[in-house]
Amino acid sequence: MAHIELRNITKTFGANTALRGLDLEVADGQFFVLLGETGAGKTTTLRIVAGLERPTGGSVLIDGVDVGDWSAAERDVALVLQQYSLYPRYTVRENLEFPLKSKIRRVEPDEIRARVERAAKTLRIEHLLDRKTDLLSGGEMQRVSIGRAIVRKPRVFLMDEPLSALDAKLREALRTELKNLQMNLGATFLFVTHDQVEAMSMGDRIGVLDRGRLVQVGTPAEIYTSPKNTFVARSVGSPPINLIDGAIRDGRAVAEAGFALPVPARGEAGTDRPLIFGVRPEDLLIERDAPAEARVHDVENYGVEKVVTLRVGDMLLRATTSARQQLDIDAPVRFSWRPDKVLLFDRADGTSLRQ
Amino acid sequence: MPAVTSRAQRAAHPIAIVAIAAATLIFLAPILWIASTAFKPRAIATSVPPTVVFTPEVTPFVKLFTKRVQLKEPPTPEAYEAAPWWEKTILDGGERVLRVGDDVQLSQYPNRFLNSLIVAVISTVLAVGMGTFTAYGFSRFKMAGEADLLFFILSTRMLPPIVVAIPMFLMYRTFGLTDTHVGLIILYTAFNLSFSVWLMKGFIDEIPKEYEEAALVDGYSRLEAFFKIVLPEAATGIAATAVFCFITAWNEYAFALILTNRRAQTAPPFIPSQIGSGLPEWTVIAAGTLLFLLPVAIFTFALRNHLLRGVTFGAIRK
């Protein structure tokens, strides 16, 4: 297993800049998730680590060695993709054997068989070994794909949205499985996704990418509770964080939508400047005697909780509440927030005032 | 092949069967005509109305493959008895097969046929091989002026070939390439190459590059990935391209006529030259034409599964 470091990586495709001065470090045995929208540069980063793409500038280090001139084969990394990941025409067994039959590895036939059996057992695909890959379901395909990565005992696992093409239930199951697998193998994972649930639930660390720049790196908890800016704040959390334009005035937090709430902790820092208040749905409270009033716009019942959309003027706010709470559409309710949980952002550039 | 089966099932409607049978008959009529003429006795070959029912004979084929001379007098009964069965049909017609010592003298046809095979097969292999590599390069790598280069390659097909016939003839004469196999092979390869590049590029573009990249990461070189992953996926395209190239090379007439006359002459210019000055031997020409049709028919038939299979790839989920 290995330690990966990217130093000042820049990548341009013609006139487009995919990555700008990216610095990234993945520790040995870490599950690192790169989170970002389509086009943020996640896949490009992964391909640069794999050696499928050459960076325009900067260097890639694996275990402290600059691998800039190494081919993909020499880097000894494994890649799992969202689709097209299995070799067609081959059976599952042949797919699993393929990386071991490479000339640069020279694995003995007995060892190949043993490793394939072991990987198949780990991933519970033993019964599929002699099947052609076009007869597999999506989940089975991705299992085989992961299997093809683990038979090799690579230095690093690179995963490019491996779960995105699967249906919700399967995605959830494989998420847990993959995380367990990573922990059991003690492997270094660089995992790319646009799905914040995957990032939050699997990652030891998350790196948030925005248009080719790494905005913030931290543990899921850090990313969730102290985002560096509104972009990071928006990219994790479901339902998403409420971002409310307002200002601190006369010892109260005044929203432009027309309500005032208690000043957040350290709110004095933002006196007399245009702000954005960031409050997560679980920190927005629906209470009888709360200071602000809204109408119920919409209610989604998820069983364990309800997501309530509140309407104040023309602004919509989301709050989570107990599934047992009875709420009628268009009924007036009173609400407040947990002042110590409210985040303050500068409205001009969206950066957090906590930093 | 579910797609093919379902098409066959849809065609099972009786009216459709009748319509298809009628169309097939109309399209195949000329070939049936040639086939029947190739087995007809000479006397009824050009009868009007055409004779449909007759006793087939192989005389035209024997004549096609041998050199013969007119008999001045009928053969002696002993000589007739001693002759092999195929020679008797010649003797019956008042001719005998030319021999040197005991060796039957072959006509030029088998040699011309062999020339056609050599030239068509080698030029097809070269055009498809080079075309596949070139197409792979165009498909997978970014390069400056890619579109212009591709257009340039295609533009070699825009000139009507006959326009360059005279310059080609002069060039070939200078380089000593007239009437050589190499000369025709170079010409046909060049002729088919642009077509092969374009067709193969289309097929290779359809193969997701993720497959090769997976192989690269799995520890294979680009060349190994090409042979292990891309080539099997491109088999359908290669088969289709090979059929087209082979047909073009096999049927080419104009340049073969101008650039070859003896040693490297192919069948297309040779067959009509047999008509000669005397009474044309239609049955022999029909026999020669029928045999000439076979290689393309066999080749296409052998690759039909690839041609029908279309471009479908196993493990893709879209």
XYZ file of C-alpha atoms in Angstrom:
673
model
C 0.000 0.000 0.000
C 1.116 3.468 -0.602
C 1.054 7.126 0.050
C 0.073 9.466 -2.789
C 0.992 13.064 -3.187
C 0.047 15.506 -5.904
C 2.082 18.705 -6.038
C 0.822 21.779 -7.819
C -0.891 19.781 -10.569
C -2.208 21.765 -13.510
C -3.935 20.235 -16.504
C -5.216 22.017 -19.566
C -7.068 20.567 -22.528
C -6.620 23.080 -25.322
C -8.195 26.278 -24.029
C -9.890 24.546 -21.101
C -8.221 24.318 -17.748
C -9.292 21.177 -15.937
C -7.058 21.483 -12.874
C -5.358 24.520 -11.354
C -2.490 24.151 -8.917
C -3.881 21.088 -7.194
C -2.117 19.884 -4.041
C -3.353 16.678 -2.539
C -2.073 14.117 -0.131
C -3.532 10.693 0.550
C -2.023 8.858 3.483
C -1.239 5.154 3.431
C -4.368 3.131 4.122
C -6.649 6.113 3.841
C -10.031 6.240 2.123
C -9.840 9.577 0.377
C -12.912 10.856 -1.455
C -12.742 13.537 -4.106
C -16.142 15.193 -4.203
C -17.228 17.505 -6.970
C -19.715 18.261 -9.711
C -19.375 16.962 -13.246
C -16.480 18.798 -14.863
C -14.820 19.741 -11.568
C -11.711 17.747 -12.514
C -12.224 14.649 -10.371
C -11.772 12.131 -13.139
C -8.837 14.062 -14.580
C -7.115 13.922 -11.191
C -7.668 10.186 -11.041
C -6.388 9.654 -14.565
C -3.276 11.669 -13.771
C -2.572 9.477 -10.761
C -3.181 6.372 -12.887
C -0.795 7.585 -15.562
C -3.441 7.676 -18.276
C -3.074 11.440 -18.551
C 0.029 13.585 -18.255
C -0.284 16.732 -16.157
C 0.529 20.018 -17.901
C 2.446 21.027 -14.797
C 3.251 19.670 -11.342
C 4.290 16.249 -10.113
C 2.773 13.002 -8.891
C 4.522 11.111 -6.125
C 3.749 7.584 -5.023
C 5.556 6.629 -1.813
C 7.684 9.710 -2.222
C 8.907 8.771 -5.700
C 8.115 11.038 -8.630
C 6.277 8.759 -11.078
C 5.848 11.370 -13.802
C 7.673 9.263 -16.381
C 6.144 5.945 -15.362
C 3.587 4.260 -17.577
C 0.216 3.236 -16.205
C 1.422 -0.359 -16.048
C 4.498 0.537 -14.004
C 2.599 2.558 -11.434
C 0.852 -0.547 -10.161
C -2.445 1.125 -9.397
C -5.887 -0.406 -9.901
C -8.723 1.415 -11.574
C -12.443 0.769 -11.205
C -14.740 2.718 -13.480
C -18.429 3.477 -13.534
C -19.002 1.459 -16.688
C -17.223 -0.264 -19.566
C -15.174 -1.664 -16.785
C -15.133 -5.335 -17.765
C -13.521 -6.845 -20.797
C -16.289 -8.067 -23.074
C -15.947 -11.538 -24.620
C -14.178 -12.731 -21.472
C -15.757 -14.719 -18.685
C -15.699 -13.421 -15.143
C -12.749 -15.677 -14.363
C -10.829 -14.461 -17.403
C -11.515 -10.889 -16.378
C -10.134 -11.543 -12.914
C -7.097 -13.362 -14.318
C -6.311 -10.709 -16.894
C -4.246 -8.358 -14.726
C -2.318 -11.289 -13.249
C -1.374 -12.601 -16.683
C 0.478 -9.431 -17.569
C 4.114 -9.963 -18.416
C 5.278 -7.434 -15.860
C 3.817 -9.458 -13.007
C 4.785 -13.080 -13.740
C 2.338 -14.756 -11.413
C 2.420 -18.579 -11.352
C -0.749 -20.321 -12.648
C -1.462 -21.877 -9.240
C -1.117 -18.536 -7.571
C -3.418 -16.970 -10.157
C -6.079 -19.569 -9.463
C -5.745 -19.114 -5.724
C -5.959 -15.345 -5.894
C -8.966 -15.418 -8.215
C -10.764 -17.836 -5.904
C -9.978 -15.687 -2.907
C -11.157 -12.477 -4.566
C -14.312 -14.208 -5.788
C -15.024 -15.418 -2.291
C -14.455 -12.008 -0.746
C -16.894 -10.433 -3.172
C -19.352 -13.344 -3.215
C -19.128 -13.885 -6.975
C -17.864 -17.477 -6.949
C -21.007 -18.709 -8.678
C -20.432 -16.260 -11.536
C -16.859 -17.222 -12.376
C -17.618 -19.042 -15.600
C -20.256 -16.658 -16.812
C -19.791 -14.216 -19.683
C -19.765 -10.647 -18.502
C -22.681 -9.569 -20.698
C -24.985 -11.804 -18.679
C -24.240 -10.045 -15.399
C -26.377 -7.474 -13.640
C -24.979 -4.026 -12.940
C -24.133 -4.851 -9.356
C -22.444 -8.109 -10.304
C -20.417 -6.298 -12.949
C -19.122 -3.791 -10.435
C -18.305 -6.591 -7.996
C -16.248 -8.302 -10.683
C -14.662 -4.983 -11.497
C -13.623 -4.492 -7.890
C -12.452 -8.103 -7.888
C -10.201 -7.400 -10.830
C -8.652 -4.656 -8.756
C -8.136 -6.651 -5.575
C -6.559 -9.767 -7.162
C -3.604 -7.609 -8.031
C -2.828 -6.279 -4.573
C -2.108 -2.886 -6.109
C -0.436 -0.019 -4.298
C -3.464 2.223 -4.708
C -7.093 1.717 -5.646
C -8.504 4.402 -7.892
C -12.280 4.412 -8.180
C -14.144 6.608 -10.602
C -17.779 6.746 -9.498
C -17.964 2.951 -9.317
C -21.428 2.977 -7.773
C -23.093 5.719 -9.779
C -24.618 3.480 -12.432
C -26.303 1.224 -9.898
C -29.788 1.513 -8.464
C -30.240 3.045 -5.038
C -30.556 -0.098 -2.951
C -27.572 -1.789 -4.506
C -25.547 1.367 -4.188
C -26.210 1.438 -0.489
C -25.241 -2.208 -0.062
C -22.051 -1.920 -2.096
C -21.125 1.258 -0.269
C -20.913 -0.604 3.002
C -19.179 -3.532 1.362
C -16.573 -1.362 -0.271
C -15.830 0.479 2.935
C -15.443 -2.807 4.818
C -13.240 -4.170 2.081
C -10.995 -1.134 2.259
C -10.660 -1.449 6.002
C -9.956 -5.176 5.857
C -7.341 -4.761 3.155
C -5.886 -1.696 4.818
C -5.730 -0.317 1.303
C -5.213 3.233 0.068
C -8.311 4.354 -1.813
C -8.728 7.418 -3.965
C -12.432 7.481 -4.641
C -14.116 9.964 -6.944
C -17.796 10.788 -6.691
C -20.373 13.503 -7.128
C -22.565 11.871 -4.507
C -22.154 13.572 -1.140
C -23.746 10.626 0.660
C -20.967 8.370 -0.621
C -18.378 10.930 0.364
C -19.784 11.406 3.870
C -20.392 7.736 4.595
C -17.206 6.220 3.192
C -14.447 8.782 3.313
C -11.783 9.088 5.975
C -11.071 12.386 4.339
C -12.932 14.354 1.733
C -11.476 16.770 -0.788
C -13.994 19.136 -2.333
C -13.199 20.140 -5.897
C -14.663 23.195 -7.579
C -13.806 23.892 -11.215
C -10.327 22.465 -11.026
C -9.456 23.815 -7.600
C -9.333 21.899 -4.364
C -11.401 24.088 -2.071
C -11.193 22.187 1.177
C -9.821 18.959 2.556
C -10.978 17.516 5.820
C -12.773 14.739 7.616
C -16.450 14.359 6.750
C -17.324 16.020 10.066
C -15.071 19.002 9.386
C -16.452 19.445 5.904
C -19.981 19.240 7.238
C -19.691 21.454 10.276
C -17.047 23.968 9.230
C -17.144 24.446 5.485
C -14.651 26.984 4.194
C -17.189 28.649 1.951
C -20.753 28.417 0.699
C -19.714 26.097 -2.134
C -18.427 23.457 0.284
C -21.424 24.076 2.548
C -23.778 23.374 -0.333
C -21.908 20.319 -1.584
C -22.570 18.180 1.495
C -25.791 17.576 3.378
C -29.163 16.309 2.290
C -31.493 18.130 2.337
C -29.024 20.904 1.536
C -28.001 23.675 3.865
C -30.175 26.815 4.012
C -28.285 29.891 2.876
C -30.017 33.055 4.002
C -29.009 36.569 2.906
C -28.982 38.989 5.824
C -26.959 41.092 8.232
C -26.350 41.600 11.949
C -28.300 44.663 13.082
C -29.104 45.896 16.604
C -27.992 42.677 18.209
C -30.172 40.521 16.005
C -29.639 38.498 12.853
C -31.918 40.086 10.307
C -32.762 38.156 7.169
C -33.642 40.051 4.024
C -36.653 37.822 3.618
C -38.110 39.636 6.599
C -37.430 37.840 9.834
C -35.036 38.300 12.731
C -33.443 35.599 14.885
C -30.891 35.471 17.732
C -27.351 36.369 16.743
C -25.185 33.326 16.004
C -22.129 32.579 18.078
C -19.292 34.914 17.148
C -21.835 36.883 15.157
C -20.343 40.171 16.290
C -17.532 39.550 13.770
C -19.947 40.242 11.008
C -21.588 43.396 12.246
C -22.451 45.897 9.536
C -21.567 43.822 6.488
C -23.690 41.838 4.041
C -23.719 38.228 5.195
C -25.045 34.832 4.339
C -26.322 32.770 7.254
C -25.838 29.081 6.727
C -28.047 26.781 8.730
C -28.467 23.053 8.263
C -32.059 21.740 8.184
C -31.580 19.886 11.459
C -30.598 23.158 13.177
C -33.742 24.939 12.091
C -36.347 24.413 14.789
C -40.105 24.507 14.489
C -41.352 25.662 17.913
C -44.520 27.214 19.267
C -42.976 30.344 20.772
C -40.126 30.901 18.345
C -39.369 34.453 17.149
C -39.969 34.067 13.385
C -43.053 33.096 11.455
C -43.394 31.115 8.227
C -45.962 29.069 6.356
C -45.634 25.386 5.572
C -44.880 25.121 1.883
C -44.331 21.405 1.541
C -43.856 18.320 3.701
C -41.920 15.192 2.716
C -42.262 12.274 5.061
C -39.255 9.946 5.140
C -40.498 7.770 7.971
C -37.629 8.451 10.358
C -38.095 12.177 9.884
C -40.026 14.775 7.975
C -38.446 17.377 5.747
C -40.522 20.511 5.976
C -40.163 23.319 3.486
C -41.046 26.670 5.057
C -41.974 29.773 3.125
C -41.082 33.227 4.375
C -41.959 35.908 1.839
C -40.575 34.385 -1.329
C -37.799 32.512 0.422
C -37.899 28.761 1.030
C -36.209 27.140 4.016
C -35.861 23.475 4.805
C -36.116 22.014 8.247
C -36.096 18.439 9.472
C -38.468 17.515 12.180
C -39.895 14.462 13.853
C -42.058 12.340 11.592
C -44.753 12.468 14.249
C -45.171 16.214 14.126
C -48.436 17.139 12.460
C -48.097 19.937 9.910
C -50.632 21.186 7.394
C -49.715 22.788 4.104
C -50.053 26.584 4.256
C -50.533 26.535 8.025
C -48.566 29.232 9.886
C -45.724 27.948 12.068
C -43.103 29.622 14.186
C -39.431 28.771 13.847
C -36.000 29.554 15.187
C -32.458 28.177 14.836
C -29.686 26.887 17.033
C -27.511 30.029 17.206
C -24.339 28.089 18.014
C -24.715 26.013 14.825
C -25.294 28.860 12.410
C -22.450 29.531 9.973
C -21.528 32.991 8.768
C -20.316 33.662 5.254
C -19.222 36.860 3.614
C -21.757 37.663 0.926
C -19.203 39.134 -1.481
C -17.025 36.032 -1.911
C -18.857 33.339 0.056
C -15.961 32.598 2.437
C -16.644 31.540 5.989
C -16.046 34.144 8.698
C -14.920 31.472 11.106
C -11.649 31.024 9.314
C -28.111 -13.135 -32.383
C -31.542 -12.007 -31.275
C -31.750 -9.112 -33.764
C -31.352 -11.451 -36.694
C -33.817 -14.007 -35.387
C -36.488 -11.417 -34.818
C -36.049 -10.094 -38.340
C -36.454 -13.629 -39.655
C -39.587 -14.085 -37.562
C -41.137 -10.903 -38.861
C -40.492 -12.076 -42.426
C -42.527 -15.212 -41.793
C -45.685 -13.608 -43.166
C -46.753 -15.553 -46.313
C -47.049 -12.465 -48.527
C -43.621 -11.359 -47.400
C -42.202 -14.766 -48.271
C -43.686 -14.637 -51.777
C -42.424 -11.084 -52.312
C -38.950 -11.923 -51.097
C -38.831 -15.078 -53.213
C -39.849 -13.103 -56.301
C -37.298 -10.373 -55.647
C -34.588 -12.931 -54.972
C -35.387 -14.702 -58.222
C -35.226 -11.467 -60.210
C -31.927 -10.441 -58.654
C -30.396 -13.870 -59.037
C -31.613 -14.425 -62.628
C -28.384 -13.260 -64.311
C -26.329 -15.480 -62.050
C -28.627 -18.435 -62.677
C -28.301 -17.712 -66.389
C -24.511 -17.788 -66.201
C -24.563 -20.904 -64.065
C -26.846 -22.769 -66.461
C -24.899 -21.642 -69.537
C -21.696 -22.923 -67.949
C -23.120 -26.456 -68.003
C -24.879 -26.333 -71.392
C -23.839 -28.142 -74.538
C -22.406 -25.595 -76.937
C -25.132 -26.167 -79.537
C -27.961 -24.904 -77.304
C -26.027 -22.212 -75.447
C -27.494 -19.364 -77.457
C -30.772 -20.977 -78.592
C -33.855 -18.785 -78.767
C -35.999 -19.241 -76.716
C -33.434 -20.329 -74.124
C -33.305 -23.980 -73.257
C -34.119 -24.441 -69.596
C -34.108 -28.220 -69.330
C -30.997 -29.949 -70.633
C -28.497 -32.587 -69.656
C -25.701 -30.696 -67.909
C -22.153 -31.394 -69.022
C -18.733 -30.354 -67.752
C -17.245 -29.829 -71.206
C -17.102 -26.035 -70.806
C -14.990 -26.413 -67.662
C -12.637 -28.884 -69.325
C -12.250 -26.468 -72.206
C -11.725 -23.605 -69.778
C -8.726 -25.272 -68.170
C -7.018 -26.860 -71.172
C -5.363 -25.969 -74.447
C -6.889 -27.809 -77.369
C -6.345 -28.351 -81.095
C -8.805 -29.328 -83.857
C -8.789 -32.999 -84.852
C -8.120 -33.532 -88.550
C -9.858 -36.914 -88.444
C -12.010 -38.713 -85.837
C -10.031 -40.429 -83.059
C -9.302 -44.131 -83.374
C -11.476 -46.347 -81.104
C -8.342 -47.355 -79.145
C -7.313 -43.769 -78.572
C -10.908 -42.920 -77.541
C -10.934 -45.822 -75.068
C -7.561 -44.805 -73.620
C -8.640 -41.208 -73.022
C -9.815 -40.245 -69.486
C -13.509 -39.457 -69.039
C -13.097 -35.707 -69.164
C -11.101 -35.840 -72.386
C -13.793 -37.875 -74.144
C -16.148 -34.896 -74.021
C -13.498 -32.926 -75.928
C -12.937 -35.689 -78.457
C -16.698 -35.840 -79.023
C -16.538 -32.202 -80.080
C -13.898 -32.830 -82.705
C -10.954 -31.498 -80.684
C -8.165 -33.002 -78.644
C -6.326 -31.787 -75.595
C -2.818 -30.523 -76.264
C -0.102 -32.465 -74.506
C 3.640 -32.140 -74.239
C 4.824 -35.669 -73.549
C 2.203 -36.869 -71.061
C 1.522 -33.461 -69.525
C -1.786 -31.831 -70.329
C -1.224 -28.249 -71.356
C -3.292 -25.942 -69.186
C -4.965 -22.881 -70.571
C -4.120 -19.455 -69.189
C -7.258 -19.356 -67.058
C -5.950 -21.083 -63.882
C -2.905 -18.856 -63.956
C -5.005 -15.689 -64.332
C -7.312 -16.877 -61.580
C -4.343 -17.481 -59.303
C -3.031 -13.994 -60.116
C -6.383 -12.543 -59.099
C -6.282 -14.454 -55.829
C -2.716 -13.418 -55.011
C -3.296 -9.763 -55.794
C -6.690 -9.509 -54.101
C -5.751 -11.406 -50.933
C -2.431 -9.663 -50.342
C -3.751 -6.179 -51.118
C -6.765 -6.782 -48.862
C -4.578 -7.924 -45.965
C -2.303 -4.907 -46.425
C -5.101 -2.368 -46.819
C -7.098 -3.665 -43.855
C -4.011 -4.107 -41.679
C -2.583 -0.667 -42.336
C -6.057 0.850 -42.262
C -6.767 -0.621 -38.838
C -3.538 0.710 -37.335
C -4.028 4.121 -38.919
C -7.644 4.294 -37.829
C -6.645 3.367 -34.285
C -4.165 6.225 -34.251
C -6.741 8.676 -35.529
C -9.345 7.397 -33.127
C -7.287 7.399 -29.938
C -4.716 10.159 -30.185
C -5.134 13.870 -30.571
C -2.959 15.337 -33.278
C -2.614 18.602 -35.080
C -4.653 18.816 -38.265
C -6.430 15.547 -37.595
C -9.554 16.468 -39.546
C -7.515 17.785 -42.470
C -5.439 14.637 -42.611
C -8.523 12.459 -42.585
C -10.030 14.537 -45.353
C -6.805 14.283 -47.308
C -6.894 10.506 -46.990
C -10.458 10.436 -48.239
C -9.701 12.858 -51.063
C -7.530 10.229 -52.743
C -10.811 8.553 -53.600
C -12.390 11.613 -55.148
C -10.463 11.526 -58.403
C -12.017 9.138 -60.924
C -9.338 6.438 -61.107
C -9.272 6.380 -64.869
C -8.019 9.980 -64.887
C -4.709 8.813 -63.477
C -4.516 5.718 -65.668
C -2.062 7.137 -68.206
C 0.300 8.736 -65.625
C 0.166 5.507 -63.635
C 1.056 3.528 -66.730
C 4.066 5.760 -67.428
C 5.218 5.677 -63.821
C 4.881 1.926 -63.652
C 6.832 1.538 -66.875
C 9.643 3.714 -65.487
C 9.821 1.714 -62.262
C 9.465 -1.634 -63.972
C 6.218 -2.394 -62.207
C 4.079 -3.084 -65.263
C 2.818 -6.640 -65.455
C 4.022 -7.482 -61.943
C 2.038 -8.740 -58.969
C 3.776 -6.209 -56.755
C 2.613 -3.404 -59.012
C -1.033 -4.376 -58.814
C -0.817 -5.074 -55.082
C 0.614 -1.604 -54.414
C -2.063 -0.023 -56.555
C -4.995 -1.884 -55.019
C -3.687 -1.385 -51.495
C -3.362 2.349 -52.067
C -6.787 2.383 -53.636
C -8.456 0.596 -50.714
C -6.481 2.210 -47.934
C -8.491 5.420 -47.649
C -11.698 3.459 -47.552
C -10.276 1.074 -44.987
C -9.059 3.902 -42.730
C -12.428 5.630 -42.740
C -14.460 2.515 -42.213
C -12.201 1.211 -39.445
C -12.120 4.580 -37.717
C -15.898 4.402 -37.439
C -15.725 0.951 -35.920
C -12.876 1.727 -33.524
C -14.547 4.946 -32.373
C -17.396 2.746 -31.188
C -15.114 0.740 -28.906
C -14.975 2.488 -25.532
C -11.424 3.547 -24.794
C -12.023 2.576 -21.178
C -11.344 -1.055 -22.131
C -7.806 -0.323 -23.258
C -7.179 2.036 -20.400
C -8.210 -0.686 -17.997
C -5.705 -2.963 -19.724
C -2.985 -0.288 -19.517
C -3.586 0.087 -15.804
C -3.737 -3.701 -15.437
C -0.143 -3.929 -16.577
C -0.189 -4.161 -20.358
C 1.555 -2.054 -22.949
C -0.448 -0.077 -25.479
C 0.426 -2.611 -28.185
C -0.637 -5.554 -26.024
C -3.860 -3.760 -25.164
C -4.444 -3.151 -28.862
C -4.039 -6.807 -29.766
C -5.789 -8.268 -26.727
C -8.686 -5.860 -26.338
C -9.202 -3.636 -29.372
C -8.627 -6.137 -32.144
C -11.170 -8.736 -30.943
C -13.707 -5.940 -30.477
C -12.981 -4.641 -33.961
C -13.374 -8.077 -35.592
C -16.767 -7.185 -37.016
C -15.425 -4.017 -38.568
C -12.356 -5.778 -39.886
C -14.519 -8.450 -41.503
C -16.780 -5.896 -43.160
C -13.853 -3.798 -44.357
C -12.039 -6.879 -45.653
C -15.091 -7.942 -47.673
C -15.352 -4.526 -49.306
C -11.631 -4.296 -50.029
C -11.538 -7.812 -51.400
C -14.490 -7.178 -53.709
C -12.907 -3.975 -55.020
C -9.547 -5.621 -55.659
C -11.086 -8.772 -57.087
C -13.324 -6.942 -59.528
C -10.907 -4.222 -60.631
C -10.757 -4.180 -64.413
C -9.436 -0.922 -65.855
C -5.982 -0.800 -64.268
C -5.496 -4.533 -64.608
C -6.207 -4.135 -68.323
C -3.728 -1.271 -68.726
C -0.958 -2.411 -66.414
C -0.875 -6.172 -66.995
C -0.952 -8.387 -70.057
C 0.720 -11.713 -69.332
C 2.567 -12.696 -66.202
C 0.479 -10.786 -63.673
C -2.744 -10.442 -65.625
C -5.804 -10.975 -63.444
C -9.038 -12.696 -64.403
C -11.210 -9.626 -65.125
C -9.274 -8.465 -68.213
C -8.570 -12.052 -69.213
C -12.123 -13.412 -69.337
C -13.455 -11.055 -72.031
C -10.237 -11.480 -74.029
C -11.286 -15.080 -74.635
C -14.146 -13.964 -76.828
C -11.531 -13.677 -79.528
C -12.190 -13.269 -83.220
C -13.958 -16.486 -84.122
C -17.297 -17.736 -82.917
C -17.364 -16.959 -79.156
C -17.409 -19.993 -76.885
C -20.176 -18.695 -74.642
C -20.284 -21.795 -72.498
C -16.563 -21.546 -71.733
C -16.852 -17.853 -70.914
C -19.818 -18.632 -68.664
C -17.802 -21.338 -66.910
C -14.920 -18.912 -66.382
C -17.273 -16.226 -65.089
C -19.017 -18.640 -62.738
C -15.743 -19.720 -61.150
C -14.717 -16.088 -60.919
C -17.835 -15.339 -58.878
C -17.055 -18.010 -56.309
C -14.243 -16.526 -54.195
C -16.182 -13.373 -53.331
C -19.296 -15.413 -52.631
C -17.372 -17.838 -50.399
C -15.481 -15.076 -48.611
C -18.625 -13.085 -47.898
C -20.478 -16.206 -46.842
C -17.685 -17.191 -44.476
C -17.788 -13.787 -42.799
C -21.579 -13.427 -42.819
C -21.899 -13.821 -39.063
C -19.540 -10.937 -38.512
C -21.323 -8.834 -41.106
C -24.728 -9.507 -39.598
C -23.649 -9.255 -36.017
C -23.295 -5.509 -36.271
C -21.527 -3.528 -33.641
C -22.755 -4.806 -30.303
C -20.539 -5.045 -27.295
C -21.116 -7.380 -24.435
C -20.461 -5.593 -21.215
C -21.744 -2.127 -22.041
C -24.577 -0.777 -19.987
C -25.869 2.567 -21.070
